[in-house]
Coordinates of C-alpha atoms in Angstrom, one line a residue:
M1 CA 104.9 73.4 76.0
A2 CA 109.1 73.5 75.4
F3 CA 110.1 70.0 75.8
W4 CA 107.2 69.1 73.4
Q5 CA 108.3 71.8 71.1
Y6 CA 112.2 70.7 71.5
L7 CA 111.1 67.1 71.1
Y8 CA 108.9 67.9 67.9
T9 CA 112.4 70.2 66.2
G10 CA 114.6 67.2 67.1
F11 CA 113.1 64.4 65.5
N12 CA 112.0 66.2 62.4
E13 CA 116.3 66.8 62.3
F14 CA 116.2 63.2 62.4
V15 CA 113.6 62.2 60.1
S16 CA 114.1 64.4 57.6
P17 CA 117.1 63.6 56.3
V18 CA 116.4 59.4 57.2
L19 CA 113.3 60.2 54.2
F20 CA 115.9 61.9 52.5
V21 CA 117.5 59.5 51.9
L22 CA 114.9 56.7 51.8
F23 CA 113.6 58.9 48.5
L24 CA 116.6 58.8 46.6
V25 CA 117.7 54.8 47.7
N26 CA 113.7 54.5 46.1
D27 CA 114.1 56.2 43.2
T28 CA 117.9 54.7 42.3
A29 CA 116.7 51.0 42.7
I30 CA 113.0 51.9 40.9
Q31 CA 115.3 53.3 38.4
Q32 CA 117.7 50.0 38.1
Y33 CA 114.5 47.8 37.5
S34 CA 112.8 49.8 35.0
A35 CA 116.3 50.1 33.0
Q36 CA 116.4 45.5 33.6
Q37 CA 112.6 45.5 32.3

């Protein structure tokens, strides 16, 4: 059980910043695309 808990925690700590960066990049791309229209 401890192994899965450790794996889940490590997964969250890695994925959360990645998703956050992807969200920021996507948001910036949408703003640039909208500005070009």
